Short mmCIF file of C-alpha atoms in Angstrom, two decimals:
data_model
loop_
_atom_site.label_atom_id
_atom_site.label_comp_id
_atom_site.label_asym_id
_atom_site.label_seq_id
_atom_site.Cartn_x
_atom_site.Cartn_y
_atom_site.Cartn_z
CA UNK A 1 8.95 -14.05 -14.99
CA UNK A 2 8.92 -10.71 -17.04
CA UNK A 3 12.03 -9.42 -18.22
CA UNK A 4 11.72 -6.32 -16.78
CA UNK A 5 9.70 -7.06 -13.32
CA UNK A 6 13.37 -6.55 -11.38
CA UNK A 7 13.51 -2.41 -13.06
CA UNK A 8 9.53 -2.28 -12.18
CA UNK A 9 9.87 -3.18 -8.92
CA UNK A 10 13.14 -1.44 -7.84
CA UNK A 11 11.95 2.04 -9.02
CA UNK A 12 10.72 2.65 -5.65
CA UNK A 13 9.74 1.44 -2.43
CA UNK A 14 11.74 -1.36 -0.03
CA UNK A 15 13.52 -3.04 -3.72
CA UNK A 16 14.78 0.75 -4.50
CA UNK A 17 16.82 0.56 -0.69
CA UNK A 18 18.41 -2.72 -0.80
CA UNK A 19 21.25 -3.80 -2.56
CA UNK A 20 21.20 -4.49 -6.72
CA UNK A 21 22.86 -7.83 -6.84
CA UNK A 22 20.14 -8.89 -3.84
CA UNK A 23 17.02 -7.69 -5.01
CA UNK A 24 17.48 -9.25 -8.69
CA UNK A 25 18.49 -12.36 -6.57
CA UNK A 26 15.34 -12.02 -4.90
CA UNK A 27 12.72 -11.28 -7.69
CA UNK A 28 14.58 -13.97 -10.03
CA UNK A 29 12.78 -16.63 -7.42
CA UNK A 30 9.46 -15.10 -8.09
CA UNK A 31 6.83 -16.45 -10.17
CA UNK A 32 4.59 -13.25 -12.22
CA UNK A 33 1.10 -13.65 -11.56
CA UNK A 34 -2.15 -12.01 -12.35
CA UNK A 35 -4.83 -10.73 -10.07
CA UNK A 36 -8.53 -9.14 -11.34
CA UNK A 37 -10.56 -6.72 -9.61
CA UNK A 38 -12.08 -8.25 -6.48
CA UNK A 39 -9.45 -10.84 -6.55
CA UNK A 40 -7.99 -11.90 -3.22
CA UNK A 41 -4.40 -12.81 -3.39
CA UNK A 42 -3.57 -13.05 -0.07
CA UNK A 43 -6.18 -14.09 3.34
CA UNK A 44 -5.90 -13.54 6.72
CA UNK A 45 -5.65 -17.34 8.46
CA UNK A 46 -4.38 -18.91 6.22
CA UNK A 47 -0.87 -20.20 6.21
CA UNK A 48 2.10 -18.30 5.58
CA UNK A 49 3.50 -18.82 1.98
CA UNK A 50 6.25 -16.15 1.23
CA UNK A 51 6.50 -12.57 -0.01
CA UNK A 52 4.74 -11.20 -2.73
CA UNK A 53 5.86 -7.37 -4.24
CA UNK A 54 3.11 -5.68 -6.62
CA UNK A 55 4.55 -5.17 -10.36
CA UNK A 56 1.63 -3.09 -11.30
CA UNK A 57 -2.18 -2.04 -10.47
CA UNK A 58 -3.37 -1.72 -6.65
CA UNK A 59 -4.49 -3.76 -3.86
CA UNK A 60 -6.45 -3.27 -0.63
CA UNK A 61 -5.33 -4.42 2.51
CA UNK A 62 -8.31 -5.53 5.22
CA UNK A 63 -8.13 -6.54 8.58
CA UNK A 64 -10.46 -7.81 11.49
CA UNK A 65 -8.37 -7.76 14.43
CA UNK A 66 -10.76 -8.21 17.14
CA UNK A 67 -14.81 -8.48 16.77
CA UNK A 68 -15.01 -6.06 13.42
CA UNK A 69 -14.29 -5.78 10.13
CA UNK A 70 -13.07 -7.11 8.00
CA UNK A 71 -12.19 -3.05 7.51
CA UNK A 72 -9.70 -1.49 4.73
CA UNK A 73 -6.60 -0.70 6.44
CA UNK A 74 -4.07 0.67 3.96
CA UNK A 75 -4.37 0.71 0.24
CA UNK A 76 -0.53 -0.71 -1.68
CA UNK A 77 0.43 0.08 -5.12
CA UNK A 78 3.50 -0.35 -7.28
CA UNK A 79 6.79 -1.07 -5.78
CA UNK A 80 5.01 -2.20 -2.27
CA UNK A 81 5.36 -5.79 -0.55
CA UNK A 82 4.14 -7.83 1.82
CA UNK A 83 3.82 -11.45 4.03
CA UNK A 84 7.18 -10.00 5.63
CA UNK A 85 5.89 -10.37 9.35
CA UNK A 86 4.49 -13.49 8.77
CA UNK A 87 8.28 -14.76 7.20
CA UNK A 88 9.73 -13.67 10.36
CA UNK A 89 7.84 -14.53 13.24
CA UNK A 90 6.25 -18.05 11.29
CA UNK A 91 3.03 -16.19 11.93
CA UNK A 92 -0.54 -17.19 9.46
CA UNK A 93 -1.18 -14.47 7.62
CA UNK A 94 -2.17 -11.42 9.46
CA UNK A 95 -4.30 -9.45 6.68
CA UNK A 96 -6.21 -9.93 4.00
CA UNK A 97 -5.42 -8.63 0.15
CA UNK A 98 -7.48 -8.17 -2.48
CA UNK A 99 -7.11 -6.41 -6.05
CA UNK A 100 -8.89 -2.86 -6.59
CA UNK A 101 -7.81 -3.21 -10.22
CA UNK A 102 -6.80 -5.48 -12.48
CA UNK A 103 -3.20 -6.11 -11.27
CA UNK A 104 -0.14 -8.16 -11.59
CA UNK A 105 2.57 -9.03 -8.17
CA UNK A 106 5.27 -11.71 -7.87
CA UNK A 107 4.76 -14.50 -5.70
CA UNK A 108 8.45 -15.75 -3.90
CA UNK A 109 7.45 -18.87 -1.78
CA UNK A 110 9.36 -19.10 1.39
CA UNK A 111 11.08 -22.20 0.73
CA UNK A 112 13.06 -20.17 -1.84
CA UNK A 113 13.55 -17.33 0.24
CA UNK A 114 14.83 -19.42 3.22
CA UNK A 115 17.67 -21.49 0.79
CA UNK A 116 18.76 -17.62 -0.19
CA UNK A 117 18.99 -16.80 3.06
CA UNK A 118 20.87 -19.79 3.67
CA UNK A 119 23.38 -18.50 1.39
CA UNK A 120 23.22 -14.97 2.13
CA UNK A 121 22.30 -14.28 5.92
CA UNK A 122 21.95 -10.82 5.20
CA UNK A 123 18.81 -11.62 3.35
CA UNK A 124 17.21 -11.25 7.25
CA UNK A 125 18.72 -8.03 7.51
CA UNK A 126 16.94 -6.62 4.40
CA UNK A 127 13.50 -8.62 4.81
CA UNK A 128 13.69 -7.17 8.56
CA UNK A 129 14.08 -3.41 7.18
CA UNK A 130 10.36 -4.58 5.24
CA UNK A 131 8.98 -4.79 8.45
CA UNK A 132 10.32 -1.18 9.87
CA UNK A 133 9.25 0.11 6.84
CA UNK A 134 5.81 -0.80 7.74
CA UNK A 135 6.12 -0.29 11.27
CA UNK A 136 6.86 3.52 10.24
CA UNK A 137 3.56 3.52 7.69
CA UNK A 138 1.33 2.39 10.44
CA UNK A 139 2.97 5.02 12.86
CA UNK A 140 1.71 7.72 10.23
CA UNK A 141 -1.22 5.86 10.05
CA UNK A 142 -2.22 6.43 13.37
CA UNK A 143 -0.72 10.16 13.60
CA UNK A 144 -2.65 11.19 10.76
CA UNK A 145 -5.82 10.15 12.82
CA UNK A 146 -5.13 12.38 15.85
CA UNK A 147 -5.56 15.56 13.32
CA UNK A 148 -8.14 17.04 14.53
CA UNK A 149 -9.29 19.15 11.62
CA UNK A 150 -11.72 16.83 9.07
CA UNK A 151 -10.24 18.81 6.32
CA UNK A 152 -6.70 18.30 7.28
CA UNK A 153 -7.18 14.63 8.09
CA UNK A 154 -8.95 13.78 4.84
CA UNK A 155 -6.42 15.39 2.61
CA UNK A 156 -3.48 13.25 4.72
CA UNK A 157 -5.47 10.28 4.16
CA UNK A 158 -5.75 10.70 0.09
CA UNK A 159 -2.19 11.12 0.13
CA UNK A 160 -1.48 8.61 2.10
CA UNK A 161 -3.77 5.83 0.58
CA UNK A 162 -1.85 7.21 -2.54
CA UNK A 163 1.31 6.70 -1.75
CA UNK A 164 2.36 10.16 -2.01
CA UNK A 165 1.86 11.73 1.71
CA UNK A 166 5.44 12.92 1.94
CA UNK A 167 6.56 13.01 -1.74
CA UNK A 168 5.32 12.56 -5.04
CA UNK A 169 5.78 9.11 -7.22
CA UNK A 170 7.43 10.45 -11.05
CA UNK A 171 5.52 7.28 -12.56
CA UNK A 172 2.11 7.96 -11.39
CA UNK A 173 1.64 11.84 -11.00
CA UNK A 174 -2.18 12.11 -10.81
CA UNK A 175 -2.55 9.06 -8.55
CA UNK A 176 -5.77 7.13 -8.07
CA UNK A 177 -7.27 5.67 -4.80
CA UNK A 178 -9.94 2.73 -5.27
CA UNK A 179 -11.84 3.32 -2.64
CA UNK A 180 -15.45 4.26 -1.43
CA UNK A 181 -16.98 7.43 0.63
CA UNK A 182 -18.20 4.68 3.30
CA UNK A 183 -14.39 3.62 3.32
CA UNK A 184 -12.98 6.79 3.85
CA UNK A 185 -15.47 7.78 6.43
CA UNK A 186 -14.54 4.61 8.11
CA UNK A 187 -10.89 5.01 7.84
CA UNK A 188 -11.12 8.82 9.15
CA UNK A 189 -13.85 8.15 12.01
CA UNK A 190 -15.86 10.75 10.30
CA UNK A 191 -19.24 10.97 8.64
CA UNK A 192 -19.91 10.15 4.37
CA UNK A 193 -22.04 13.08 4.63
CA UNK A 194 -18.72 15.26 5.95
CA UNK A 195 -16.74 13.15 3.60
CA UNK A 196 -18.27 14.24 0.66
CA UNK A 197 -18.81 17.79 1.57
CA UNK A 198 -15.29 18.01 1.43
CA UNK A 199 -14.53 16.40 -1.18
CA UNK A 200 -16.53 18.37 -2.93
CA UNK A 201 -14.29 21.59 -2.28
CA UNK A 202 -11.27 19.77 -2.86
CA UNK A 203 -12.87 19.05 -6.32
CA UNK A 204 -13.75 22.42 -6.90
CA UNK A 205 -10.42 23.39 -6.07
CA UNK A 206 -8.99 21.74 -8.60
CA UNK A 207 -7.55 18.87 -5.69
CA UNK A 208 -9.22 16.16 -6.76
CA UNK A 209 -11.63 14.15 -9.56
CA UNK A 210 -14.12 11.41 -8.82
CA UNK A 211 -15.55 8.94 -10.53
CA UNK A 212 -17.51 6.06 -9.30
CA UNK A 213 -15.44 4.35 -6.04
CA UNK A 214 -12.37 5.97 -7.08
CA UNK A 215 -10.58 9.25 -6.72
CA UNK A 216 -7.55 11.32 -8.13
CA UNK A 217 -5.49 13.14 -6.80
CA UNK A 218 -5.12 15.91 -9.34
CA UNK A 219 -2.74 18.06 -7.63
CA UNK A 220 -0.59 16.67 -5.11
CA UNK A 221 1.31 19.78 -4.24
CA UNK A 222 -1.61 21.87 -3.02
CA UNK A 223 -3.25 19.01 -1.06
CA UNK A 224 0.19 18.81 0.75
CA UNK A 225 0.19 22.59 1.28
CA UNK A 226 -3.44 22.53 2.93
CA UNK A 227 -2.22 19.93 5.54
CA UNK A 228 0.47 23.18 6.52
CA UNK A 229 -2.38 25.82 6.64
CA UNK A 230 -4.00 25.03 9.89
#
């Protein structure tokens, strides 16, 4: 384990909310690994193993809950975690993850996180405030698709996907989203041809930069403000 994972991973997100002598309880269980672009950490099916929090890079998270997909669902970055519903309800694993980048996470298997909570019951109470964590990010999820504007409802989705739809993130300021015009036009329900008409603006604007299946977010502030315009 790195030295330093417990600081990485407590500077935001669920580690930043629960308490110090916990989460450095918690990550001291995990073992650092390494993930490269492409790579899939994580698989939907296949049995429950633990919790894993991302030290650094980005990973995509797919699902196929009925007939399609599988279709990118929510993009997590530094300081996010996952395989919490899964812990809870005994559940296989209910999503797929893969790395956009090259990438490193810790891996706590749930063996060790059952013998902590053995000793600490509240460890329940804190893996359970995970889950309404997520519960809340799929509730914006799903709010940010019922804006009716395409301008509006891309510009909620870059922030979102970056992790800065409500507030910005001091260790990443120009965030970067690994993802493609045919995923955004899937996530959004709207066309690649509209999706790149307006990202084109936004880059003109000064919003945004793209490069080849990835863009960044090059000033969070205004993209914010031209959610509040309409």
């Amino acid at each position: 384990m790195k030295k330093d994972s417990y600081v990485e991973l407590s500077c935001e997100g669920w580690l930043s909310g629960v308490p110090v002598e916990f989460g450095r309880e918690l990550v001291s269980l995990g073992e650092l690994r390494k993930a490269n672009t492409g790579e899939y950490i994580h698989r939907a099916g296949n049995p429950q193993d633990g919790l894993r929090g991302i030290v650094s890079g980005a990973f995509a998270i797919e699902m196929a809950p009925f007939e399609r997909g599988p279709n990118l669902l929510h993009l997590f970055r530094s300081g996010d975690w996952m395989g919490e519903i899964e812990l809870i309800k005994g559940l296989p694993n209910v999503v797929s993850v893969k790395a956009t980048r090259p990438s490193e996470y810790i891996h706590i298997a749930t063996p060790d996180i059952k013998k902590l909570a053995s000793a600490n019951p509240e460890t329940w109470r804190w893996i359970g405030s995970l889950a309404a964590e997520h519960l809340l990010t799929a509730m914006g999820i799903m709010d940010d698709l019922t804006i009716r504007e395409p301008s509006r409802r891309i510009a909620a989705l870059l922030l979102r996907l970056a992790g800065v739809r409500s507030i910005d993130r001091p260790i990443e300021p120009e965030p970067e989203i690994d993802a493609t015009q045919f995923e955004l036009s899937h996530f959004t329900t709207l066309s690649r041809a509209t999706i790149a008409g307006h990202l084109d603006r936004f880059e003109k604007a000064g919003l945004v930069a793209r490069s080849y299946g990835r863009v960044k977010l090059t000033n969070t502030k205004k993209l914010r403000e031209h959610l509040a315009t309409y």
